[in-house]
Short mmCIF file of C-alpha atoms in Angstrom, two decimals:
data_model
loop_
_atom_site.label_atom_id
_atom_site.label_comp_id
_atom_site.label_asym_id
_atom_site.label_seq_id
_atom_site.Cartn_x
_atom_site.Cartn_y
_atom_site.Cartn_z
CA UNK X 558 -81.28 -22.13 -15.87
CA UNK X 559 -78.41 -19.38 -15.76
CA UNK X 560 -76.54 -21.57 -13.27
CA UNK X 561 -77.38 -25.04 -15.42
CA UNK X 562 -75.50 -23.52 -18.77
CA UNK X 563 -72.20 -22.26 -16.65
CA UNK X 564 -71.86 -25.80 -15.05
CA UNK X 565 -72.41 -27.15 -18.44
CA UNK X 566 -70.07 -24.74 -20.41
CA UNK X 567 -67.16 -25.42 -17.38
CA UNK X 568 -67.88 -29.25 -17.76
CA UNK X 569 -67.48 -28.99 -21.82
CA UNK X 570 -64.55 -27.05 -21.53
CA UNK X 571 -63.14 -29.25 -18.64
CA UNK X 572 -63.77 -32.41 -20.91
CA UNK X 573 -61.92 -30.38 -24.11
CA UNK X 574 -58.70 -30.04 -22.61
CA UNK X 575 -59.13 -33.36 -21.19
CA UNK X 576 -59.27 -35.04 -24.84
CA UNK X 577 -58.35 -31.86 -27.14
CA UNK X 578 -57.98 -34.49 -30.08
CA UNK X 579 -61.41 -35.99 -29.96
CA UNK X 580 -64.03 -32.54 -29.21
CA UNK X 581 -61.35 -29.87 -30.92
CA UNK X 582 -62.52 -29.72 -34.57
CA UNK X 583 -59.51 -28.94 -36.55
CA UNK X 584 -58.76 -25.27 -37.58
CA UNK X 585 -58.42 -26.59 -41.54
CA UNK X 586 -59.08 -29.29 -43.41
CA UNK X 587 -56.08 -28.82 -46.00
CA UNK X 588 -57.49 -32.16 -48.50
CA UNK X 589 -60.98 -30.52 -48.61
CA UNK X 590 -59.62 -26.75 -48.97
CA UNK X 591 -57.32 -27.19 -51.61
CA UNK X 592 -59.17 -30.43 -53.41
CA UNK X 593 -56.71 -33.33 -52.42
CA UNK X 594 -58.33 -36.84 -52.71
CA UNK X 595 -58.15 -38.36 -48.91
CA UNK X 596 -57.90 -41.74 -50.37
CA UNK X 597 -55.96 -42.68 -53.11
CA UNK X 598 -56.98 -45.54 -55.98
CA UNK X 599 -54.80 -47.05 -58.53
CA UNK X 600 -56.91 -45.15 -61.08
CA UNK X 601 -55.83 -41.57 -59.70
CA UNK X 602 -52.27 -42.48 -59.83
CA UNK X 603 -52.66 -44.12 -63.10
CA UNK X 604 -54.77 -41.25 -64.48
CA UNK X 605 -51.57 -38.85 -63.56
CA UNK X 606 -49.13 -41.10 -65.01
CA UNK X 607 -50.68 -40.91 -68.03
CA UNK X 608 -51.21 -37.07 -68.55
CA UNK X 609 -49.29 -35.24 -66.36
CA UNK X 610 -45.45 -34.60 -67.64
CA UNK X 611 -43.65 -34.11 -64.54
CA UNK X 612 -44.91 -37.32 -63.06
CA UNK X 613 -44.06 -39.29 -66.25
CA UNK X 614 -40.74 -38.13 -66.72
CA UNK X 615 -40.05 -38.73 -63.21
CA UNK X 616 -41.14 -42.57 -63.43
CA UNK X 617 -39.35 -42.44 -66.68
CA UNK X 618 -36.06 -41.31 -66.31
CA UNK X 619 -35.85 -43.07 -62.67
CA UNK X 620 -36.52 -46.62 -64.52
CA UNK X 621 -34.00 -45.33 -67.55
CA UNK X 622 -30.89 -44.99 -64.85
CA UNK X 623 -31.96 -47.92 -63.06
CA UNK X 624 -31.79 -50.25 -66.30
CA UNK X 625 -29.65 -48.33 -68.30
CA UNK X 626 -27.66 -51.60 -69.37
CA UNK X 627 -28.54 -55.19 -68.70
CA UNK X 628 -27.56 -57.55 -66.09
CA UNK X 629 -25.66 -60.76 -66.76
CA UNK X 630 -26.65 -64.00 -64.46
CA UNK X 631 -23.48 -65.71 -62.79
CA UNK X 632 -23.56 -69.20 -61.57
CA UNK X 633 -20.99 -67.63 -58.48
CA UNK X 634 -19.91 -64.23 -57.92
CA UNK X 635 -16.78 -63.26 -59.55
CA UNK X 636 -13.92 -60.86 -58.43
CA UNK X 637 -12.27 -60.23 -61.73
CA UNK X 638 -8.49 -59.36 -59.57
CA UNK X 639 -5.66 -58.23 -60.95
CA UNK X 640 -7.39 -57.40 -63.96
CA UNK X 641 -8.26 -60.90 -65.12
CA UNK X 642 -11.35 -61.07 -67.49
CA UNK X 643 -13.38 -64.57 -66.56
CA UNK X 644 -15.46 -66.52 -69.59
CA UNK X 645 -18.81 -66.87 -69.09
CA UNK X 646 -19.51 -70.45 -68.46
CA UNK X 647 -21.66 -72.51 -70.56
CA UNK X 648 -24.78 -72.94 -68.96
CA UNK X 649 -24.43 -68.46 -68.54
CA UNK X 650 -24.73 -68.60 -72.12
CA UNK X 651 -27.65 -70.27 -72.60
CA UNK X 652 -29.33 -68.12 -70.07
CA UNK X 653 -28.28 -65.48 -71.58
CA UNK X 654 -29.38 -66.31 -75.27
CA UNK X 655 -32.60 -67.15 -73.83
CA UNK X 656 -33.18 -64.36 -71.42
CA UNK X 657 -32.15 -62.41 -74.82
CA UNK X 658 -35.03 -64.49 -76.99
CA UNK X 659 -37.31 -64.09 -74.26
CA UNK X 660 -36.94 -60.25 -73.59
CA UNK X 661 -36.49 -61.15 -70.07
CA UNK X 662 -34.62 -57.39 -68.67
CA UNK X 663 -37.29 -56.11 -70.73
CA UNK X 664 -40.36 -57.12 -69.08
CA UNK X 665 -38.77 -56.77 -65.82
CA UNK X 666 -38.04 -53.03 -66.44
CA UNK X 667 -41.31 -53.30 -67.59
CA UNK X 668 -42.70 -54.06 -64.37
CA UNK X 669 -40.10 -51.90 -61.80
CA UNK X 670 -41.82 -49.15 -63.93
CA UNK X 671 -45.23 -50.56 -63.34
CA UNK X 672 -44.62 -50.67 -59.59
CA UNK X 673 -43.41 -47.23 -59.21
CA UNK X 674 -47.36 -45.93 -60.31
CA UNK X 675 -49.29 -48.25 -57.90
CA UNK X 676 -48.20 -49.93 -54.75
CA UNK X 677 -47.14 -52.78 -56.67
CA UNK X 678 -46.83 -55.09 -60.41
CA UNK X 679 -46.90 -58.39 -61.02
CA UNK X 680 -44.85 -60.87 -63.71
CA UNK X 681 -47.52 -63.71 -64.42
CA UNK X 682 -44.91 -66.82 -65.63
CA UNK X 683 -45.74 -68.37 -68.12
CA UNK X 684 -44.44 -71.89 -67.70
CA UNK X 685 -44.12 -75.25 -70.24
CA UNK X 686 -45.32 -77.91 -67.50
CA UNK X 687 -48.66 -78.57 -68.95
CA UNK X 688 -51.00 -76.84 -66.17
CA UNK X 689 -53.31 -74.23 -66.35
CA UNK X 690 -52.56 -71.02 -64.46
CA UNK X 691 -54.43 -71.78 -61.40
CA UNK X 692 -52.67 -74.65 -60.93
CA UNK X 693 -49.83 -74.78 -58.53
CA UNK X 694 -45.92 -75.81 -59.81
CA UNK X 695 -43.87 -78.65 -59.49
CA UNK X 696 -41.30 -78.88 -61.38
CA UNK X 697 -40.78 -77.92 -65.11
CA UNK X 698 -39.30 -80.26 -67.42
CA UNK X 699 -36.80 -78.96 -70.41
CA UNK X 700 -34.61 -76.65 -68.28
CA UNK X 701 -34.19 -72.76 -68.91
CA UNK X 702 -36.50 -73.50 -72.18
CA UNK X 703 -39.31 -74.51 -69.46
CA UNK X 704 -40.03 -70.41 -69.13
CA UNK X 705 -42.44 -69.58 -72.58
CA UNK X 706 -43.57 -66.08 -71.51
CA UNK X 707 -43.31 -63.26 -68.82
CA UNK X 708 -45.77 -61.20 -68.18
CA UNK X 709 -45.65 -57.68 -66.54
CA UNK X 710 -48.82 -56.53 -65.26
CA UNK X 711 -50.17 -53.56 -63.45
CA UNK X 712 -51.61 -53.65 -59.88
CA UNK X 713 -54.96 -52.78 -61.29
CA UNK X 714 -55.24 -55.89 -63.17
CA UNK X 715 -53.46 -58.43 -60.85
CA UNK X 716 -55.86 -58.62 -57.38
CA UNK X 717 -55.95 -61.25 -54.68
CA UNK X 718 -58.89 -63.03 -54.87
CA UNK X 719 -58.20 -66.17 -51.87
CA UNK X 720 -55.95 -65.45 -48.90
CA UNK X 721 -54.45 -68.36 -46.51
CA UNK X 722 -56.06 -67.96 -43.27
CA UNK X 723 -55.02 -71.64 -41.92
CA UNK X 724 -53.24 -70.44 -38.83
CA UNK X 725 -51.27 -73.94 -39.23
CA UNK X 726 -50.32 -73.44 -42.86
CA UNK X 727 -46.68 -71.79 -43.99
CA UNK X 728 -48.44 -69.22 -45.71
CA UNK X 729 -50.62 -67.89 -43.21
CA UNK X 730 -51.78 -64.61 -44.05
CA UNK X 731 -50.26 -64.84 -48.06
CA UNK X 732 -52.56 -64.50 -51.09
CA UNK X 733 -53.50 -67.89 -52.06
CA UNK X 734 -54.82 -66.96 -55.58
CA UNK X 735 -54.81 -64.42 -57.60
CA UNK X 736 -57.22 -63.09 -60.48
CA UNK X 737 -55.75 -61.43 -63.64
CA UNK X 738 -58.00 -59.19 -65.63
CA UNK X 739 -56.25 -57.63 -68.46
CA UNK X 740 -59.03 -55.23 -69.29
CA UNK X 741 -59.44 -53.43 -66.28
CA UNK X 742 -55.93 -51.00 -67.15
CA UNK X 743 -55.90 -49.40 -70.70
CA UNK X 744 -56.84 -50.71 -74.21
CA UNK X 745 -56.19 -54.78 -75.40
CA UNK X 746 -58.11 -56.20 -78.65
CA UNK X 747 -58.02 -59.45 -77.33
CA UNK X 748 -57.61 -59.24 -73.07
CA UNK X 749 -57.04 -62.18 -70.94
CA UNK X 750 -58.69 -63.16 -67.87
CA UNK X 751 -57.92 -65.95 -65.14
CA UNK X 752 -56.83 -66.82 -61.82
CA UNK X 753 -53.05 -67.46 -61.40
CA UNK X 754 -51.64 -69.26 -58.55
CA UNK X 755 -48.75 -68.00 -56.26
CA UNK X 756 -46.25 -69.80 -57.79
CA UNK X 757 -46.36 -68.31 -61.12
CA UNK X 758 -46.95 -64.61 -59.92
CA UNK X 759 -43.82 -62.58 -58.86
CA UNK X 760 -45.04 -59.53 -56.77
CA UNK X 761 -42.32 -56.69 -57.83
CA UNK X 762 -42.29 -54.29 -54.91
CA UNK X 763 -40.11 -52.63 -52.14
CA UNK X 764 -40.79 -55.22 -49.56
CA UNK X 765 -41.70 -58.18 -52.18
CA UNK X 766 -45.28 -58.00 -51.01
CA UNK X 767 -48.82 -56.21 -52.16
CA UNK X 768 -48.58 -53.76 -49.45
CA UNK X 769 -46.26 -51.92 -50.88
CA UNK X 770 -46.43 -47.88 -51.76
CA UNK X 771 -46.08 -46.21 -54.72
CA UNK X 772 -43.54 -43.63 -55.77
CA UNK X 773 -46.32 -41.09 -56.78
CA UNK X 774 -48.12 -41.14 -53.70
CA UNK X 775 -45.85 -38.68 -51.74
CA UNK X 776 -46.14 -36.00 -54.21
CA UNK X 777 -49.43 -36.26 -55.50
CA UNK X 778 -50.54 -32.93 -54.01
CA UNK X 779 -47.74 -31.32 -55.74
CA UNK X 780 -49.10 -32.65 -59.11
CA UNK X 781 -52.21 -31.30 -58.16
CA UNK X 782 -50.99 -28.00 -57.48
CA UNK X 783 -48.92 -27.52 -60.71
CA UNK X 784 -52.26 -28.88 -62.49
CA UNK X 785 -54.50 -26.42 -61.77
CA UNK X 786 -51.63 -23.43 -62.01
CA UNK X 787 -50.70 -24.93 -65.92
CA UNK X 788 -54.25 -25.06 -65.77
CA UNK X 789 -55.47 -21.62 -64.42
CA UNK X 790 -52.51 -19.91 -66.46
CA UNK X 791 -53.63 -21.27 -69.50
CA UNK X 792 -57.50 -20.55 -69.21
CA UNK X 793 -56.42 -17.58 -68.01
CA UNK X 794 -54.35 -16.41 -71.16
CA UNK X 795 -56.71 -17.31 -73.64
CA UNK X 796 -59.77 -15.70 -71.61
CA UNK X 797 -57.69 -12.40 -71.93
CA UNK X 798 -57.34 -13.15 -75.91
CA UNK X 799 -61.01 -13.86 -76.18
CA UNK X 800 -63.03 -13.12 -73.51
CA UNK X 801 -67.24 -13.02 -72.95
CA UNK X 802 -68.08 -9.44 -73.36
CA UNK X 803 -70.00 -7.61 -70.99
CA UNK X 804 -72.79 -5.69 -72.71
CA UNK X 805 -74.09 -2.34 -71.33
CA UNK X 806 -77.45 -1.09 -73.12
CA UNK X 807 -77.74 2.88 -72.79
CA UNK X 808 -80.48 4.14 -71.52
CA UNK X 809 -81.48 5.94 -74.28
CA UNK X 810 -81.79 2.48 -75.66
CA UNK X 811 -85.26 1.08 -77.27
CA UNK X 812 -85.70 -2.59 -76.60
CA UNK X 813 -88.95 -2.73 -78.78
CA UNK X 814 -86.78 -1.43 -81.83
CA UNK X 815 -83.89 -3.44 -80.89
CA UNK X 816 -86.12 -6.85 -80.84
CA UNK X 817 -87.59 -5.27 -84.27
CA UNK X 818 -84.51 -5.16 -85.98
CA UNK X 819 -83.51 -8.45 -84.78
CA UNK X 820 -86.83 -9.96 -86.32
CA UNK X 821 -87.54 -11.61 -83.05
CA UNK X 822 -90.09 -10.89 -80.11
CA UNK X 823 -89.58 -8.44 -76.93
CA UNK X 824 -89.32 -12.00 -74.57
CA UNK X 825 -86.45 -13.55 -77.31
CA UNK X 826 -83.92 -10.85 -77.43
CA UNK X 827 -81.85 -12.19 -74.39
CA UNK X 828 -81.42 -15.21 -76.36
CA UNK X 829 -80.58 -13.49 -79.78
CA UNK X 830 -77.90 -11.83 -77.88
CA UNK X 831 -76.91 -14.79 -76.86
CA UNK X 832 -76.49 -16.74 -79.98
CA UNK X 833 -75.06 -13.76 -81.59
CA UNK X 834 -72.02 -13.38 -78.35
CA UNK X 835 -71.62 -16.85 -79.27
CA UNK X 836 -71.22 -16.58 -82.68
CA UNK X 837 -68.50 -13.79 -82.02
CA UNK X 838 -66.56 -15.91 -79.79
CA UNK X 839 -66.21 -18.85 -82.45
CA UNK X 840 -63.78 -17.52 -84.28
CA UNK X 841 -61.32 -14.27 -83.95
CA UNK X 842 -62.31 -12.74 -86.75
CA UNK X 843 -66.28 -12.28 -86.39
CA UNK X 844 -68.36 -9.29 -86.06
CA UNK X 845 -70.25 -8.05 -83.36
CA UNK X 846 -73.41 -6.13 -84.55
CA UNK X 847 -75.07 -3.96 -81.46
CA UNK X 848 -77.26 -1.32 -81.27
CA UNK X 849 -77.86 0.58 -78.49
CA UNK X 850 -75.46 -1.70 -76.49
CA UNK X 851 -71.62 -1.08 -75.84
CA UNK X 852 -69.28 -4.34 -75.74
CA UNK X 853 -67.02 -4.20 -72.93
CA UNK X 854 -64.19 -7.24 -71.87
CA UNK X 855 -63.29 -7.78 -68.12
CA UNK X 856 -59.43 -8.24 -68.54
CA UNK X 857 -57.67 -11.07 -66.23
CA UNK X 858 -54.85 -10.14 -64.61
CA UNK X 859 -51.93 -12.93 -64.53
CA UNK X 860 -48.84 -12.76 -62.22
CA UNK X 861 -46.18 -14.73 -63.74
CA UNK X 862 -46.86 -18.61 -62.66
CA UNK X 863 -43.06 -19.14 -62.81
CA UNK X 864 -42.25 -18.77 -58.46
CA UNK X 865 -46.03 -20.44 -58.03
CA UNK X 866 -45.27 -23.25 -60.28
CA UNK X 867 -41.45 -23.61 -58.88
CA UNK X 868 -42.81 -24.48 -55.27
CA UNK X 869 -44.84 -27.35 -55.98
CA UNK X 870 -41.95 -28.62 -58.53
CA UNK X 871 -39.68 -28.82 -56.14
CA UNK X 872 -41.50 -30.39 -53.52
CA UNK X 873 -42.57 -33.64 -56.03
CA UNK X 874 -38.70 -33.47 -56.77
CA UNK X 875 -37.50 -33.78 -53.42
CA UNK X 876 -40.39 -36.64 -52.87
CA UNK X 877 -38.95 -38.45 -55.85
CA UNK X 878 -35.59 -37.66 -54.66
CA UNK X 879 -34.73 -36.65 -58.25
CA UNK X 880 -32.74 -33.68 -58.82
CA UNK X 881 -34.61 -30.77 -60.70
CA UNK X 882 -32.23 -30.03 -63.02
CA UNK X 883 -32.42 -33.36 -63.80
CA UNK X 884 -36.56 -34.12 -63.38
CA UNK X 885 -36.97 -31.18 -66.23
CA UNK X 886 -34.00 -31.11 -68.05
CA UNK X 887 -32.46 -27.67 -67.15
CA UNK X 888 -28.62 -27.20 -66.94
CA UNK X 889 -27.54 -23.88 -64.78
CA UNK X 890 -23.94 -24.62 -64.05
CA UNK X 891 -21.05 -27.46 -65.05
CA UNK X 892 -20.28 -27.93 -61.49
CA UNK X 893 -24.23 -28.26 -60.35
CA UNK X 894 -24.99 -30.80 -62.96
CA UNK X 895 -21.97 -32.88 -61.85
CA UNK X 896 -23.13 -32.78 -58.73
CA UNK X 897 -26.44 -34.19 -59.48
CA UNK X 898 -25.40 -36.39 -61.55
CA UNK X 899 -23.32 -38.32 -59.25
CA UNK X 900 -26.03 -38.02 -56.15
CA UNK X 901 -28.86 -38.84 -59.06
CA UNK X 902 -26.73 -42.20 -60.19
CA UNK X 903 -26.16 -42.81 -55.68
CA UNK X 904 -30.12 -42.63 -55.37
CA UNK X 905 -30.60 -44.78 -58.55
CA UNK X 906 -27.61 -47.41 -57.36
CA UNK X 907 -29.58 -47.77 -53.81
CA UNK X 908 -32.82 -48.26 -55.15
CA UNK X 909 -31.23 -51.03 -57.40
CA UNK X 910 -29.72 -52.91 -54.68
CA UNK X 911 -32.61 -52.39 -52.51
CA UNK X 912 -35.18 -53.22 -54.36
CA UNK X 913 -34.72 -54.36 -58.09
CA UNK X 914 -31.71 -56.78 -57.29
CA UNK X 915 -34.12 -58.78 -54.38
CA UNK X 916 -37.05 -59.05 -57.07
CA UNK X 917 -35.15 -60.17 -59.26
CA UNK X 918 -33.27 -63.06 -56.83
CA UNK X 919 -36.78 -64.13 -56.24
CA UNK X 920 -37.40 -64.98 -59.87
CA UNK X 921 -34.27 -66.39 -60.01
CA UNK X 922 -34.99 -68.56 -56.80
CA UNK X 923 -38.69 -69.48 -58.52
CA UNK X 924 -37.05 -70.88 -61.64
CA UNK X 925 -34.38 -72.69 -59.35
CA UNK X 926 -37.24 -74.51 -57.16
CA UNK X 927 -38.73 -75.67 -60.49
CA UNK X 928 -36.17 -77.19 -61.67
CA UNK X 929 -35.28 -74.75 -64.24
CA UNK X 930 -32.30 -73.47 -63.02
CA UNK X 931 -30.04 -75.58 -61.40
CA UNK X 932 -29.11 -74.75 -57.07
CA UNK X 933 -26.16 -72.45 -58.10
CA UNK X 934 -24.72 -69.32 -55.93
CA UNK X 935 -26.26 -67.08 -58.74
CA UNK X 936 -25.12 -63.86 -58.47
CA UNK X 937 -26.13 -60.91 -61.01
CA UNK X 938 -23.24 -58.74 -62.32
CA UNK X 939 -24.47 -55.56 -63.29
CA UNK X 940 -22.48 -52.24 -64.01
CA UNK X 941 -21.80 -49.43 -61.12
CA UNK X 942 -24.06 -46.72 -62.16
CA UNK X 943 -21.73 -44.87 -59.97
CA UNK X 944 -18.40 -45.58 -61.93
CA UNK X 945 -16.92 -42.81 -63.82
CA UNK X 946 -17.05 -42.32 -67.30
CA UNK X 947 -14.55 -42.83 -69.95
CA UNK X 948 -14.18 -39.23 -70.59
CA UNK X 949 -13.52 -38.65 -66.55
CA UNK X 950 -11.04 -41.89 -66.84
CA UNK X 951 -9.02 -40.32 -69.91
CA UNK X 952 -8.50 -36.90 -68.21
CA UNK X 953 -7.41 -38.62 -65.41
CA UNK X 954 -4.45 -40.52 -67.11
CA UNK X 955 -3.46 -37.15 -68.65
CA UNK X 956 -2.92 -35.47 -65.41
CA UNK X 957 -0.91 -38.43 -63.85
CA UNK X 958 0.99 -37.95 -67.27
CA UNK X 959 1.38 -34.55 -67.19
CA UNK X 960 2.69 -35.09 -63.40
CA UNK X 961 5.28 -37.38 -64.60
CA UNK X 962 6.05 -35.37 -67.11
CA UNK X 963 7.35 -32.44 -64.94
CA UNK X 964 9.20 -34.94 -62.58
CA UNK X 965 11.30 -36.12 -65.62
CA UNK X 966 14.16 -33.69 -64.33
CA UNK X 967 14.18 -34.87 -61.01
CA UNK X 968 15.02 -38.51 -62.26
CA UNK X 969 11.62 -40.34 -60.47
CA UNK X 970 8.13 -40.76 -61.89
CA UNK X 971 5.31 -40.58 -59.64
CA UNK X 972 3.33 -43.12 -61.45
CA UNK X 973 3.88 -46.30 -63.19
CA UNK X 974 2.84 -47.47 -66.59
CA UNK X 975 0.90 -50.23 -65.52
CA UNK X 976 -0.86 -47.60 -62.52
CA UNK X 977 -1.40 -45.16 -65.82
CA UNK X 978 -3.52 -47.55 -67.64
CA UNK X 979 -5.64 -49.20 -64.61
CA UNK X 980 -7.24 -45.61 -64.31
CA UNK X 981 -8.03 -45.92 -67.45
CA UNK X 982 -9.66 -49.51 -66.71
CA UNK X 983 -6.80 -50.87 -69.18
CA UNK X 984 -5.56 -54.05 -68.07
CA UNK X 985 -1.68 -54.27 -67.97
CA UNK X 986 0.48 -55.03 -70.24
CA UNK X 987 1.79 -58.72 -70.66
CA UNK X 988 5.54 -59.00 -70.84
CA UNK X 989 5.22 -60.27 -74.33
CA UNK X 990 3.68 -57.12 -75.20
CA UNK X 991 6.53 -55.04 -73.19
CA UNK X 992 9.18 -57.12 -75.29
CA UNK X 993 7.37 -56.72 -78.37
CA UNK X 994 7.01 -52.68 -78.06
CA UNK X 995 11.23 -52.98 -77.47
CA UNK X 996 11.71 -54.85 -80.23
CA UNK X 997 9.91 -52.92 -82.38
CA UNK X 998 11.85 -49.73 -81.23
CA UNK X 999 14.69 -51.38 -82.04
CA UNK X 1000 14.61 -52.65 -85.04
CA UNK X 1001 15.10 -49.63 -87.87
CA UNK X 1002 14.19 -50.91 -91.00
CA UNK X 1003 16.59 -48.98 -93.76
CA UNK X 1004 15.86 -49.50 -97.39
CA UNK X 1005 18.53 -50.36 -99.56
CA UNK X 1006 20.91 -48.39 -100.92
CA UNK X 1007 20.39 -47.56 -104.62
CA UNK X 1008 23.13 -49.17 -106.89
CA UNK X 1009 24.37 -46.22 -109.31
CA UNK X 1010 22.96 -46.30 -112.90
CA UNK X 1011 25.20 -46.10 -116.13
CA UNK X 1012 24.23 -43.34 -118.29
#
């Protein structure tokens, strides 16, 4: 038997650093330990939208830089050279105006935001070509007045409910319907439900598709872990303010006179003591009658939760790639918060032309292959986030003064006029304004001179 169990153990141990992955058990189990989900739902990520501030403001102030001012929709892309200012054609008005009555860069800020909580959001089109949802498109009579409604909705209420498995078909392996159930994500009075065909859903995402990820995901544990120390601080401060007490009966102490003063029996006076603790803690100012009996509090001791709280904070920050001064608000230093400024509005101009310029082409390519829009090199022009601001631009053009300024001696000027006022984003003057400004210098108006009265 002796010599059985040491070929056995040598065999075991043979086999475990054969495959060390499969029969080594891992030393922790970090999501069990410290109470991460394994899997996460819509619902968690939702839930800590919702309620936790960090996570919020992060989703918030990423979609605020992102659209903080509205594209405009160009039938071709335009260079605007040598400071020349190009009129928006007629048809971009119309889009425009309508876009405007429609709330269109509303609803599709709506759903970037949307798609940054779950792995994706949806824009359900609403569409004036006489065909219920299901339906698939053809093309839409009455031009850019064929759109009615757009519709941001949240991956929890927009799931595929048909996918294309015809091996032969073009969409092989794409959703094929869709089901839209407004009630399944918050509170409506009067929620919609129905399928919705491909052609009138717009998946907003990184890649365009369901499978996307969402923003949260990365840092989840870190919410977690600032959770329970807000939370844990918290309980923690107000069990020291007004805490259980611990009751200590002397042992000189009669129970049978105790129970008799209480008006209750021998078996009952755990429960009097009971009601009459809780009583006490209802309200700060109650009194605590005892006999016998000595109240006592077990103090909590708190460290501060500031370095415990800064760890976790940082970590969701760099996952969001959001700089902290930024994610909370704080301001430590002029040169710091320029600094993260311009790498916040870099991260910010990426993800736009990454992600929220593509989903946006693909509405715009929808409405075209409806007939909506007419086959155009559409282009959207949208402002740098990365250009510098007028206050930057103006301090500028005083130091290229003020370098001109001490070169006046020397005869030369290092910069120009018309180089002065195109770092200011001024377009140059026209030489009827140049002549004009002479003119003007010119010409001295003198009044009159005042004929001598008779006295």
């Amino acid at each position: 038997m002796t010599v059985l169990r040491l070929v056995t153990n040598e065999f075991q141990r043979r086999l475990d650093r054969m495959f060390p992955a499969f029969f080594n058990a891992p030393k922790h189990d970090h999501y069990r330990d410290f109470g991460y989900p394994t899997d996460l739902k819509f619902d968690d990520l939702y839930r800590i939208y919702l309620r936790n501030g960090v996570a919020h403001a992060a989703v918030e102030k990423t979609i605020d830089k992102t659209w903080q001012d509205k594209p405009f929709l160009q039938e071709a892309e335009r260079d605007g050279s040598q400071g020349t200012i190009e009129k928006e054609t007629k048809l971009e008005k119309e889009i425009r105006l309508r876009f405007d009555d429609l709330r269109v860069w509303m609803h599709l800020s709506e759903a970037d935001r949307r798609s940054m909580v779950g792995r994706y959001a949806g824009v359900i089109l609403r569409l004036a070509d006489g065909k219920r949802f299901s339906e698939p498109v053809d093309t839409v009579p009455g031009g850019i007045d064929g759109v009615v409604e757009l519709v941001p909705v949240w991956e929890g209420q927009l799931q595929v409910s048909e996918w294309d498995n015809d091996e032969t078909s073009e969409a092989y392996g794409q959703p094929k319907m869709y089901q839209f159930n407004e009630a399944a994500v918050g509170k409506t009075t009067n929620p919609r439900a129905f399928n919705v065909h491909p052609d009138r859903v717009i998946i907003w995402s990184r890649d365009g598709t369901i499978h996307g990820r969402s923003s949260l995901e990365p840092g989840y544990n870190d919410l977690i872990d600032m959770e329970k120390i807000k939370g844990a601080g918290g309980e923690g401060f107000w069990k020291n303010a007004k805490s259980a007490p611990v009751l200590e009966v002397d042992k000189e102490a009669n129970i049978r006179d105790m129970a008799k003063v209480m008006g209750v029996p021998e078996t009952e006076i755990a429960d009097r003591m009971n009601e009459q603790v809780a009583d006490w803690q209802k309200g700060f100012d109650q009194l605590l009658m005892l006999q016998g009996m000595q109240a006592k509090t077990l103090g909590v001791t708190l460290p501060s939760p500031e370095h415990f709280w800064a760890a976790p904070l940082q970590s969701f920050a760099a996952s969001m790639r959001i700089p902290i001064k930024i994610l909370i608000g704080m301001q430590t230093g002029e040169r710091a918060s320029t600094e993260d400024a311009q790498e916040w509005a870099q991260t910010n101009m990426s993800r736009r032309t990454g992600q929220v310029i593509p989903n946006i082409m693909t509405l715009v390519n929808r409405l075209e292959r409806f007939g909506i829009l007419p086959e155009r090199d559409w282009h959207l022009d949208w402002t740098d986030l990365t250009e510098t601001s007028m206050g930057e631009k103006i301090e500028r053009t005083v130091k290229m003064a003020d370098v001109n300024q001490k070169m006046k001696d020397s005869g030369e000027f290092v910069f120009t006029p018309e180089e002065i006022r195109a770092a200011a984003d001024y377009e140059p003057l026209s030489d009827a304004d140049k002549y004009r400004d002479e003119d003007e210098d010119r010409d001295v108006i003198t009044p009159p001179a005042r004929e001598p009265t008779e006295e």
